[in-house]
Tab-separated table of C-alpha atoms in Angstrom:
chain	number	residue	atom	x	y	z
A	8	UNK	CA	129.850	120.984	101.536
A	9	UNK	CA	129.752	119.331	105.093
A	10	UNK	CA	130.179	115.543	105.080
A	11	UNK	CA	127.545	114.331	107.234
A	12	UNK	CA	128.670	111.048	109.004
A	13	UNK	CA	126.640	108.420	110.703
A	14	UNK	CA	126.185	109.819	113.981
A	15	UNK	CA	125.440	113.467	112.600
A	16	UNK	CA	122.663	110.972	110.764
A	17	UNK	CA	121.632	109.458	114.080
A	18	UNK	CA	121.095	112.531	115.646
A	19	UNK	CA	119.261	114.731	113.358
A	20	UNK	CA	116.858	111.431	113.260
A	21	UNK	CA	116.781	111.876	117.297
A	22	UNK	CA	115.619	115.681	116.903
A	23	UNK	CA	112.889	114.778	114.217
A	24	UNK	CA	111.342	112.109	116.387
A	25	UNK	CA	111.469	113.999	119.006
A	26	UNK	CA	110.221	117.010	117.441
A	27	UNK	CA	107.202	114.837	115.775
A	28	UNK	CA	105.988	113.116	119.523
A	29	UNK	CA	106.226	116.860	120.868
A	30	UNK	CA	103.768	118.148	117.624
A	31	UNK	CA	101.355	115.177	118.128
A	32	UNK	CA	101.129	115.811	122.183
A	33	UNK	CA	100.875	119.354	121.443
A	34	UNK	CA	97.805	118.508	118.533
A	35	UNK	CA	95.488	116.831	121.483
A	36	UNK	CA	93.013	119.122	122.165
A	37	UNK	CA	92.695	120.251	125.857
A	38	UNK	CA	89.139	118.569	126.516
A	39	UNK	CA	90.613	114.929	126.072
A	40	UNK	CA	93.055	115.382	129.173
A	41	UNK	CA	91.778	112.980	132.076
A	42	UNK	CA	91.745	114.171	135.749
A	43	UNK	CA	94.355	112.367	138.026
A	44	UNK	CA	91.995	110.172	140.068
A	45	UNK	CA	93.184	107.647	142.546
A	46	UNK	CA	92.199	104.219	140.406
A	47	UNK	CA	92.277	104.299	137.050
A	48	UNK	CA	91.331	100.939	134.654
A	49	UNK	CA	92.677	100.523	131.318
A	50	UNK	CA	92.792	97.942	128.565
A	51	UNK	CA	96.329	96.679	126.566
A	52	UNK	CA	96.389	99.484	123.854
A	53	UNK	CA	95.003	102.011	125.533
A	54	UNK	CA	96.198	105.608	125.942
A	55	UNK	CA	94.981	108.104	128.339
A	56	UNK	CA	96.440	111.727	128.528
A	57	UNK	CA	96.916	113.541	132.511
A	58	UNK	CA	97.527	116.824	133.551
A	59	UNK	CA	100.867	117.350	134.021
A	60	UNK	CA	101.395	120.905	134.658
A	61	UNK	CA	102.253	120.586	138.289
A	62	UNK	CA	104.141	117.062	138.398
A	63	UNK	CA	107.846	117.517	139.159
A	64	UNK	CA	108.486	113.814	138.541
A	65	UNK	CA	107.236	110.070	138.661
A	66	UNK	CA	108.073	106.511	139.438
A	67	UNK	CA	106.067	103.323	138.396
A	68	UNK	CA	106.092	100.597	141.033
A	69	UNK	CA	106.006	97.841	138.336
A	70	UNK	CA	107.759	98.308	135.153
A	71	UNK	CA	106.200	96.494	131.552
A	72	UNK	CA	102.346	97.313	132.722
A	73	UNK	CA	102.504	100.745	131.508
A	74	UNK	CA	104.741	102.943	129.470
A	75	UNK	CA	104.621	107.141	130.314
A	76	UNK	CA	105.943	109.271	127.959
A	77	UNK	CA	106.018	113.436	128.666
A	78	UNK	CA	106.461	115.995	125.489
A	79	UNK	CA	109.003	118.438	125.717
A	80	UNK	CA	106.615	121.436	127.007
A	81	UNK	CA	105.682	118.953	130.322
A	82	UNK	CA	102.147	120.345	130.212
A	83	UNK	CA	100.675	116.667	129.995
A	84	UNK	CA	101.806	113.175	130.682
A	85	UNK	CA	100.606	110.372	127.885
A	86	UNK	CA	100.168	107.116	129.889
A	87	UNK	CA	100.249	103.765	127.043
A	88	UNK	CA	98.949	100.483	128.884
A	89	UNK	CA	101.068	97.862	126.850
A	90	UNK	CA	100.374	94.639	129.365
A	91	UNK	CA	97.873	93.030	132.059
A	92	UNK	CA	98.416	93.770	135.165
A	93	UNK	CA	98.557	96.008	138.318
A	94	UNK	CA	100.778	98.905	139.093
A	95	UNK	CA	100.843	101.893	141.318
A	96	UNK	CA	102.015	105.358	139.792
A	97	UNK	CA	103.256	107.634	141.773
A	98	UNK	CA	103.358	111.326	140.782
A	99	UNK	CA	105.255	113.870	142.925
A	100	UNK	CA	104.300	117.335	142.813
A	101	UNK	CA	105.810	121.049	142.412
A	102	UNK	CA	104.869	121.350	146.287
A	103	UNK	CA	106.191	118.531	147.261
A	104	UNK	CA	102.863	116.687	147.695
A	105	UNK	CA	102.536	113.253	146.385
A	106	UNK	CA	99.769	111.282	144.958
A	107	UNK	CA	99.130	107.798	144.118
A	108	UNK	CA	97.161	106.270	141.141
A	109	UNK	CA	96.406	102.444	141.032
A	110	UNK	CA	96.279	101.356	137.572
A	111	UNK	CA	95.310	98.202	136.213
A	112	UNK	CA	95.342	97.134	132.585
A	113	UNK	CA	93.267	93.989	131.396
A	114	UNK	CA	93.974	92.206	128.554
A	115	UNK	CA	90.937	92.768	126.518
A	116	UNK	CA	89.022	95.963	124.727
A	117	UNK	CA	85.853	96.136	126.889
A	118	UNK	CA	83.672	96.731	123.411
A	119	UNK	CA	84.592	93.525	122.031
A	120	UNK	CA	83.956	91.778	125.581
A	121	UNK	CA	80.384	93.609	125.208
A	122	UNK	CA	80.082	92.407	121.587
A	123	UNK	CA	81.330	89.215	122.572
A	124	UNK	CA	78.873	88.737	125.787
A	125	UNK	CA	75.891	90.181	123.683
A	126	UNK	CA	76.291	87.168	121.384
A	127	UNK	CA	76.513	84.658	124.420
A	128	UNK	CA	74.024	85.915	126.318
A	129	UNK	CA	71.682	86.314	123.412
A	130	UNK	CA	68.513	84.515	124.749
A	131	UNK	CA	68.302	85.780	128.127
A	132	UNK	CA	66.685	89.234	127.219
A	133	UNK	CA	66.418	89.758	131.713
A	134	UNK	CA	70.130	90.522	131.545
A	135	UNK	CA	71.801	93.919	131.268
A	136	UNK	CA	74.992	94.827	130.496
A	137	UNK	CA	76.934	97.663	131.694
A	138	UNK	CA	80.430	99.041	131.139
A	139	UNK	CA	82.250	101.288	133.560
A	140	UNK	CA	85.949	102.255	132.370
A	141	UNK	CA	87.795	98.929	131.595
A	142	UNK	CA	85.142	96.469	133.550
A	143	UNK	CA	82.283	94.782	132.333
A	144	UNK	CA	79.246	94.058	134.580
A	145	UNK	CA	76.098	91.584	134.240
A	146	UNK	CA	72.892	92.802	135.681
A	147	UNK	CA	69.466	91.996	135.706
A	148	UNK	CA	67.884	88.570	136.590
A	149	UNK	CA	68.109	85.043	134.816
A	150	UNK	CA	65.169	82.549	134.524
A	151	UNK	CA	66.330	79.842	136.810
A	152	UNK	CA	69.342	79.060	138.932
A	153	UNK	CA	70.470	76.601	135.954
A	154	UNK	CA	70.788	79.847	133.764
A	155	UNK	CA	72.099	81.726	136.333
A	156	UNK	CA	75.171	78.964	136.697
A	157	UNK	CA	75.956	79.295	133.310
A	158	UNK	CA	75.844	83.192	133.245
A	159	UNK	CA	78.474	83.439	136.027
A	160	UNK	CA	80.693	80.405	134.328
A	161	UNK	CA	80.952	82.976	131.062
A	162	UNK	CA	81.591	85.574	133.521
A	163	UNK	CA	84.808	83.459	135.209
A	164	UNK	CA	86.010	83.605	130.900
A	165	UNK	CA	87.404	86.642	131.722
A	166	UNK	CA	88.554	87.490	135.300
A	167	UNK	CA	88.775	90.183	136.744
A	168	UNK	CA	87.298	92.275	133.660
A	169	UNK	CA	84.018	90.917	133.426
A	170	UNK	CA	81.261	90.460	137.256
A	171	UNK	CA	78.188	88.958	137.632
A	172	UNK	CA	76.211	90.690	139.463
A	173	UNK	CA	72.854	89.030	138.218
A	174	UNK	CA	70.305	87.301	140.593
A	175	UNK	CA	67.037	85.053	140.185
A	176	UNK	CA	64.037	86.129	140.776
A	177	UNK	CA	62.439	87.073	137.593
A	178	UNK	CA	61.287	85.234	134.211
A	179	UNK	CA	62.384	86.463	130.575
A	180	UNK	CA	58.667	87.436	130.556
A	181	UNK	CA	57.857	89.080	133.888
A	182	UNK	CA	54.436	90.177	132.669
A	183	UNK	CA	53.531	86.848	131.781
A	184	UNK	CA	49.830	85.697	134.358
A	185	UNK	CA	49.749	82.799	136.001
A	186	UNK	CA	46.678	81.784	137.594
A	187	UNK	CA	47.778	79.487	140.141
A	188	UNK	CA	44.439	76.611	141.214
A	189	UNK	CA	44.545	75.587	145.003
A	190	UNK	CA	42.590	72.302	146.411
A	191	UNK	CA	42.216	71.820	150.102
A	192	UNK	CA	41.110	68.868	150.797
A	193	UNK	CA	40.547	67.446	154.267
A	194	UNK	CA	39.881	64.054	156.149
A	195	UNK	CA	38.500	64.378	159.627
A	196	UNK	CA	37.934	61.248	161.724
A	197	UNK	CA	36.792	61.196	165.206
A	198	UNK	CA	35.961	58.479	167.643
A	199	UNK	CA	34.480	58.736	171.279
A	200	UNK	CA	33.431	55.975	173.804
A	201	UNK	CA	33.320	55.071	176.898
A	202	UNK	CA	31.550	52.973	179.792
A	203	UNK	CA	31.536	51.792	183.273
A	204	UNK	CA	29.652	52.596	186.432
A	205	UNK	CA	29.354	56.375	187.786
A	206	UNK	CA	28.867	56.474	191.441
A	207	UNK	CA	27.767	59.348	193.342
A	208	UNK	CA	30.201	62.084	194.195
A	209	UNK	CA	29.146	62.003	198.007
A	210	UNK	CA	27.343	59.592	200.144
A	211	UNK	CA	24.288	60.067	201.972
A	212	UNK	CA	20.887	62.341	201.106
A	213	UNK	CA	19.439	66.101	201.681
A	214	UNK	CA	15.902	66.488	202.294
A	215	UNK	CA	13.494	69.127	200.964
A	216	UNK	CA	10.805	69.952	203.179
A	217	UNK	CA	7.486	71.777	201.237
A	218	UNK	CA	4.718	73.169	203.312
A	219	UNK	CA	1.276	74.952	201.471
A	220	UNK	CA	-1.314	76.579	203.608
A	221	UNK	CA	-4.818	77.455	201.850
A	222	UNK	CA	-6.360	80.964	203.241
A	223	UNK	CA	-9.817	80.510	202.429
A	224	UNK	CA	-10.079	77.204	204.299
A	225	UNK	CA	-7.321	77.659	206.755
A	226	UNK	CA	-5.690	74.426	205.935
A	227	UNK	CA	-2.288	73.284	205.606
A	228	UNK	CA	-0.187	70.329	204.207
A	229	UNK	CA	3.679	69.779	204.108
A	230	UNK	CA	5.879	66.944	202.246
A	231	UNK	CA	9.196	66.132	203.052
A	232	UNK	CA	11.302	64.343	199.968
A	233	UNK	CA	14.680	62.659	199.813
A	234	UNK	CA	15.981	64.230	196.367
A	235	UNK	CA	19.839	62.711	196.240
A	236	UNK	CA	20.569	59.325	194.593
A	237	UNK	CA	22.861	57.245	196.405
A	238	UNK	CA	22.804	54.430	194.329
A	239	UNK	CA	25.339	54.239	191.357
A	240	UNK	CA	24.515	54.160	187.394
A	241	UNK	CA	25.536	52.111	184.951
A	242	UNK	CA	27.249	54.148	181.328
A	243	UNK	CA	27.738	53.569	178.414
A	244	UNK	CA	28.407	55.175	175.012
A	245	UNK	CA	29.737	55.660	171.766
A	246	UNK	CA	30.135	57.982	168.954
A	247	UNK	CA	31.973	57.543	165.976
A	248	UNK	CA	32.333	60.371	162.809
A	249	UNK	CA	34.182	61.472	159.538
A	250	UNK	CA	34.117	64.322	158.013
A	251	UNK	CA	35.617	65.370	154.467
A	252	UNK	CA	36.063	69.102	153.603
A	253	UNK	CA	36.916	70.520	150.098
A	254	UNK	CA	37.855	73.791	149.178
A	255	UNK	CA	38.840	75.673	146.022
A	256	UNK	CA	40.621	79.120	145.203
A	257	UNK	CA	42.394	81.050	142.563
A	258	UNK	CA	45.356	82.886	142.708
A	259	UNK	CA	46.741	85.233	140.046
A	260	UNK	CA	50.234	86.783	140.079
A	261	UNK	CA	53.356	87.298	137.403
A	262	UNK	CA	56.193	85.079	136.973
A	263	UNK	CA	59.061	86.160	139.306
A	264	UNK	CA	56.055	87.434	142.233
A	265	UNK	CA	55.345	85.482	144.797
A	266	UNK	CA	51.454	84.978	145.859
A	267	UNK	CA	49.576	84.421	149.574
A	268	UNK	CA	46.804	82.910	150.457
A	269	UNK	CA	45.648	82.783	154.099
A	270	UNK	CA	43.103	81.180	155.334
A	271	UNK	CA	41.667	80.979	158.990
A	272	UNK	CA	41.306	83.434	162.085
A	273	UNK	CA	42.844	85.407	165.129
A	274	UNK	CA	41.825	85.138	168.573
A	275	UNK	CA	42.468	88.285	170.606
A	276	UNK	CA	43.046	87.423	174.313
A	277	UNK	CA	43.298	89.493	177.367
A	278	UNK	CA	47.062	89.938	179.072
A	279	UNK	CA	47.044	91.840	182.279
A	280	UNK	CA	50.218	93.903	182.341
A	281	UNK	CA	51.179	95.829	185.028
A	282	UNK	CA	49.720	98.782	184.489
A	283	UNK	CA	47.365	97.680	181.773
A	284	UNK	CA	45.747	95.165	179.711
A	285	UNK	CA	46.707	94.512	176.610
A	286	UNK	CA	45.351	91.979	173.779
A	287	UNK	CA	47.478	89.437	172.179
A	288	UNK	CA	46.776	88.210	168.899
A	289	UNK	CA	46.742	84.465	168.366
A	290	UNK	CA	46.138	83.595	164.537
A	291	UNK	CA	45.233	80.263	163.374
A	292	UNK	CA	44.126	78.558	159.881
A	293	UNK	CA	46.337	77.775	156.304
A	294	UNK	CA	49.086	79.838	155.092
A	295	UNK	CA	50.354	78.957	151.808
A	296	UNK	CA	53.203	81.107	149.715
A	297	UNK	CA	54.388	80.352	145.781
A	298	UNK	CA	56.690	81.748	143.729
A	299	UNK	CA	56.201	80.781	139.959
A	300	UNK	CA	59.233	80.976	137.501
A	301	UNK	CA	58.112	80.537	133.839
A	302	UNK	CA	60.205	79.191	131.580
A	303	UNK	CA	57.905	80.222	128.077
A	304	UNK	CA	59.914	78.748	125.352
A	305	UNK	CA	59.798	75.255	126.933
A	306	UNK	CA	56.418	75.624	128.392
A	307	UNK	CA	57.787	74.681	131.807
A	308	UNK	CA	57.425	76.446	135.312
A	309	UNK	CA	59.476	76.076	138.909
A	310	UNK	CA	57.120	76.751	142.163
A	311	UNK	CA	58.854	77.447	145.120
A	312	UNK	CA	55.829	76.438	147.879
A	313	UNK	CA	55.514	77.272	151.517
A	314	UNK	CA	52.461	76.013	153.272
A	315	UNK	CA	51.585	75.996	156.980
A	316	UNK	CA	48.430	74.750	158.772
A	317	UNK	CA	47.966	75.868	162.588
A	318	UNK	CA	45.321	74.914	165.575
A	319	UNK	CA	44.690	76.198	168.625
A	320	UNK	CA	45.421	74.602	171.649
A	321	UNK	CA	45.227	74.734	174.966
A	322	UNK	CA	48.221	75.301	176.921
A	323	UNK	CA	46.734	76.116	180.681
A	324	UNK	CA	47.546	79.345	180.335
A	325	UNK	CA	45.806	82.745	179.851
A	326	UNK	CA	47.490	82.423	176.335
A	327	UNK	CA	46.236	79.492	173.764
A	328	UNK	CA	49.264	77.789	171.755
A	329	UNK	CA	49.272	76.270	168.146
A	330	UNK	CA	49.766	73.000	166.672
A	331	UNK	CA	51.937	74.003	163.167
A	332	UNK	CA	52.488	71.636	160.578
A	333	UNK	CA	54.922	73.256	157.255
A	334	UNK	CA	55.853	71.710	154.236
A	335	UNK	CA	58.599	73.575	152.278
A	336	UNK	CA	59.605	72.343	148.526
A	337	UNK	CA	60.840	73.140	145.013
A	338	UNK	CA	59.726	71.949	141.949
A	339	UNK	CA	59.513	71.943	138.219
A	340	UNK	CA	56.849	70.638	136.045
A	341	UNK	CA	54.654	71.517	132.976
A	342	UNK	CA	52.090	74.296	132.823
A	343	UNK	CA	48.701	72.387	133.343
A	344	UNK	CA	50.341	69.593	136.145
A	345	UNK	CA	49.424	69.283	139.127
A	346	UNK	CA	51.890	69.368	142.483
A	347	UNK	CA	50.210	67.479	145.375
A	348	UNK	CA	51.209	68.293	148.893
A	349	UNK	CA	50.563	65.827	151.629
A	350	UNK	CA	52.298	65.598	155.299
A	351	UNK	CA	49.780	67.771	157.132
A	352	UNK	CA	48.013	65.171	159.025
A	353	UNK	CA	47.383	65.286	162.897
A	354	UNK	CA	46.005	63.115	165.488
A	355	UNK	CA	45.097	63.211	168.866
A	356	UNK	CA	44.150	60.787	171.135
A	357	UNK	CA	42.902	61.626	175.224
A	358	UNK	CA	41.866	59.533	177.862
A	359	UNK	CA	39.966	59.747	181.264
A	360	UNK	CA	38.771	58.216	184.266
A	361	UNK	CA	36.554	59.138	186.873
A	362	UNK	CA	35.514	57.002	189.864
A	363	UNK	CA	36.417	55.956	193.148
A	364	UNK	CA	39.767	56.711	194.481
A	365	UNK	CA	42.578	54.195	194.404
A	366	UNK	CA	39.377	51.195	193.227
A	367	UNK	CA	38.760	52.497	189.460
A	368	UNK	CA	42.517	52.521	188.771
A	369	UNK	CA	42.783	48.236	189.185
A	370	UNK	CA	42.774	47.085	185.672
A	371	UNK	CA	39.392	45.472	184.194
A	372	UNK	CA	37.677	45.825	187.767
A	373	UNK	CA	38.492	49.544	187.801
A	374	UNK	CA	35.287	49.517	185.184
A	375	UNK	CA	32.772	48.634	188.458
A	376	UNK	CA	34.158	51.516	190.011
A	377	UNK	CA	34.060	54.439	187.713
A	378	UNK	CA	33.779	55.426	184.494
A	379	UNK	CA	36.280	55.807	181.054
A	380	UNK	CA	36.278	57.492	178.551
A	381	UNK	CA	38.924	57.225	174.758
A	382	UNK	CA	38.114	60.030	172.533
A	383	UNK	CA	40.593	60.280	169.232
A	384	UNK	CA	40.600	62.399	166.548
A	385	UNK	CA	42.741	62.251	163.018
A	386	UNK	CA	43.071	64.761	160.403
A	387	UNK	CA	44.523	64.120	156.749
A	388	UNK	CA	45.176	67.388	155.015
A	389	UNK	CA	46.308	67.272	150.990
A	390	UNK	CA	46.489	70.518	148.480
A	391	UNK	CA	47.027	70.680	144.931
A	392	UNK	CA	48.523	73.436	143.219
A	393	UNK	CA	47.996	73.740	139.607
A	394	UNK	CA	49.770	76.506	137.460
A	395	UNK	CA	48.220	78.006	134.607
A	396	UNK	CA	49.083	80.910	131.921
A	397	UNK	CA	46.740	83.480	131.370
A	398	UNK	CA	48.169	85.363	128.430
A	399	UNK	CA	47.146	88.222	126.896
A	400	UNK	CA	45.961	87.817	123.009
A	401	UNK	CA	48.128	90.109	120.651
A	402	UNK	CA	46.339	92.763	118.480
A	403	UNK	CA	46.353	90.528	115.198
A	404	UNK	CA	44.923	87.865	116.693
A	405	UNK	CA	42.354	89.854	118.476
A	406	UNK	CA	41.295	91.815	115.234
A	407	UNK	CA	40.963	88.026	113.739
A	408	UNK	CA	38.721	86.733	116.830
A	409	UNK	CA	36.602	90.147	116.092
A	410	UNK	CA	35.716	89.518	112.662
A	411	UNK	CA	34.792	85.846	113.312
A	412	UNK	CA	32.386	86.784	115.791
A	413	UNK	CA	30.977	89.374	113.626
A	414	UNK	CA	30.315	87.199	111.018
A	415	UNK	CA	29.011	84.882	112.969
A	416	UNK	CA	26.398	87.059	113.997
A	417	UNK	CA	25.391	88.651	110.736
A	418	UNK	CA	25.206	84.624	109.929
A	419	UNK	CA	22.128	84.217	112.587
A	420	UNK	CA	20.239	86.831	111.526
């Protein structure tokens, strides 16, 4: 009998391992071997098995992120991802060819970052989340930029692994009505006077001669009149006037849609081209845009409002212009307040004087030589936006509403 010394011992244990990594390489079924692709993500513990049947060799640009291993038959190539981090691999090929693969290894499972984000994100049913090899991404839309804050600070928890690609635009319940209650009201004031003494535009008279001749008599008879007034006229007037204008509309959109309302007209006017004419459209009146964000479980609601009111004026061209007032805001408030608008006032004021050249412009005797006139107009505009839930009534509660109204009627007869 052979003696079998220590390294005898150490070798035969070499062989076995070996021997054992080479039978559980050669056990993995041909289906689970990955393609070589260019980027590849993995997570520490992870094992992935590649096609080696045409790799001569390899190198691994960073040592410690990965660890390959290749059986004795060098059919396949097991690549263990045993730290975070980025490497490149770089295989080189039976031809000669050579290709790269960027690997990079996170530190976490991506399952228990799902499980672990499910839990987090647990009352914003808008979000989505979607795993594609290693990474981890958010999407969908949050309630309110407050939400979406915190969403992308969970996000930061684990770099690199985990983007938010989530936006805001839409509310956990984007089915939920709104019915959105508009009040125009508007102030108009106008005053107009003016006084002093209108002269003639030209001195002197024309005459206007008449002659009538009667046939059965043979008569005639012919006037001669003086029908210009040289002498000047004393004016003087005033006119003073408010007006107040209400108006009411509904609007009804979802939470997350924005809703229009216009309100007003187009003028089409003529522009000669050089060949042609053409019309140019000139439009005029309110324009007012919201977006309603419902928060349901705190009965609260952000309005993102756009409003615009726009005039004609003239210009002295072929081409009237507009007189725009906007107001642009964000707010949050409870469903059943009221947001008031204000700001889109105007006021005009003109003034004119007719006369005699040079004499009606001296100051308090310019009024014995012509005539002036003030005219001034103000407008206050306000409008109240009140937002409103129209929900639908579930089933139960609708079978419930049913029978009380049926007895109710068996009740009256």
């Amino acid at each position: 009998m052979k003696k079998i010394t220590p390294k005898t011992l150490l070798a035969a244990l070499c062989c076995l391992s070996m021997a054992a990594f080479g039978t559980a390489v050669a056990q993995v079924p041909s289906d689970v071997t990955s393609a070589i692709l260019p980027e590849m993500t993995l997570s520490v513990g992870e094992q992935i098995v590649l096609d080696a049947q045409d790799v001569a060799s390899f190198s691994e640009s960073t040592r410690g992120v990965i660890e390959v291993k290749v059986p004795k038959d060098g059919r396949r190539m097991v690549v263990n991802a045993q730290s975070p981090g980025k490497m490149t691999l770089l295989l080189i090929m039976r031809t000669g060819e050579t290709r790269n693969i960027e690997i990079t290894v996170f530190a976490k499972d991506p399952q228990v970052i799902i499980e672990e984000l499910t839990d987090l994100l647990s009352e914003q049913s808008g979000l989505r989340l979607k795993r594609m090899g290693a990474r981890v991404f958010i999407d969908g839309y949050a309630e309110s930029e407050s939400e979406l804050w915190r969403v992308q600070r969970i996000a930061e928890l684990y770099p690199g692994q985990v983007l938010c690609l989530a936006t805001v635009g839409r509310s956990v319940r984007p089915r939920t009505n709104i019915r959105l209650d508009l009040t125009f009201v508007e102030f108009h004031q106008s005053a107009q006077d003016g006084g002093g003494i209108r002269w003639p535009g030209q001195l002197g008279a024309t005459g206007a001669m008449e002659m009538n001749m009667d046939l059965l008599s043979g008569r005639s008879t012919a006037s001669y009149r003086i029908v210009d007034q040289a002498f000047p006229v004393i004016e003087a007037a005033a006119a003073h006037g408010k007006v107040k204008i209400l108006k009411r509309a509904s609007l009804f959109t979802t939470s997350g849609n924005r809703a229009d309302y216009n309100s007003g007209g187009e003028v089409n006017v003529p522009i000669a081209g050089s060949q042609a004419a053409e019309l140019r459209t000139v439009s005029y009146g309110c324009r007012l845009s919201v977006l309603p964000l419902l928060d349901g479980a705190n009965g609260l609601v952000d309005l993102e409002v756009e409003a615009e009111v726009s005039e004609l004026k003239e210009t002295g061209q072929s081409v009237p212009g507009r007189a725009i007032s906007r107001v642009s805001t964000l707010v949050h408030l409870g469903l059943g307040q009221s947001i008031v608008l204000s700001g889109l006032d105007s006021h005009v004021e003109s003034r004119s004087k007719n006369g005699l050249p040079f004499m009606s412009r001296v100051p308090v005797l310019g009024l014995l030589f012509g005539t002036h006139h003030r005219r001034s107009e103000q407008v206050e505009g306000i409008i109240a936006i009140t937002p409103v839930v129209v929900d639908h009534v579930e089933g139960e509660s609708r079978r419930r509403i049913d029978e009380a109204l049926e007895r109710f009627r068996k009740t009256r007869m």
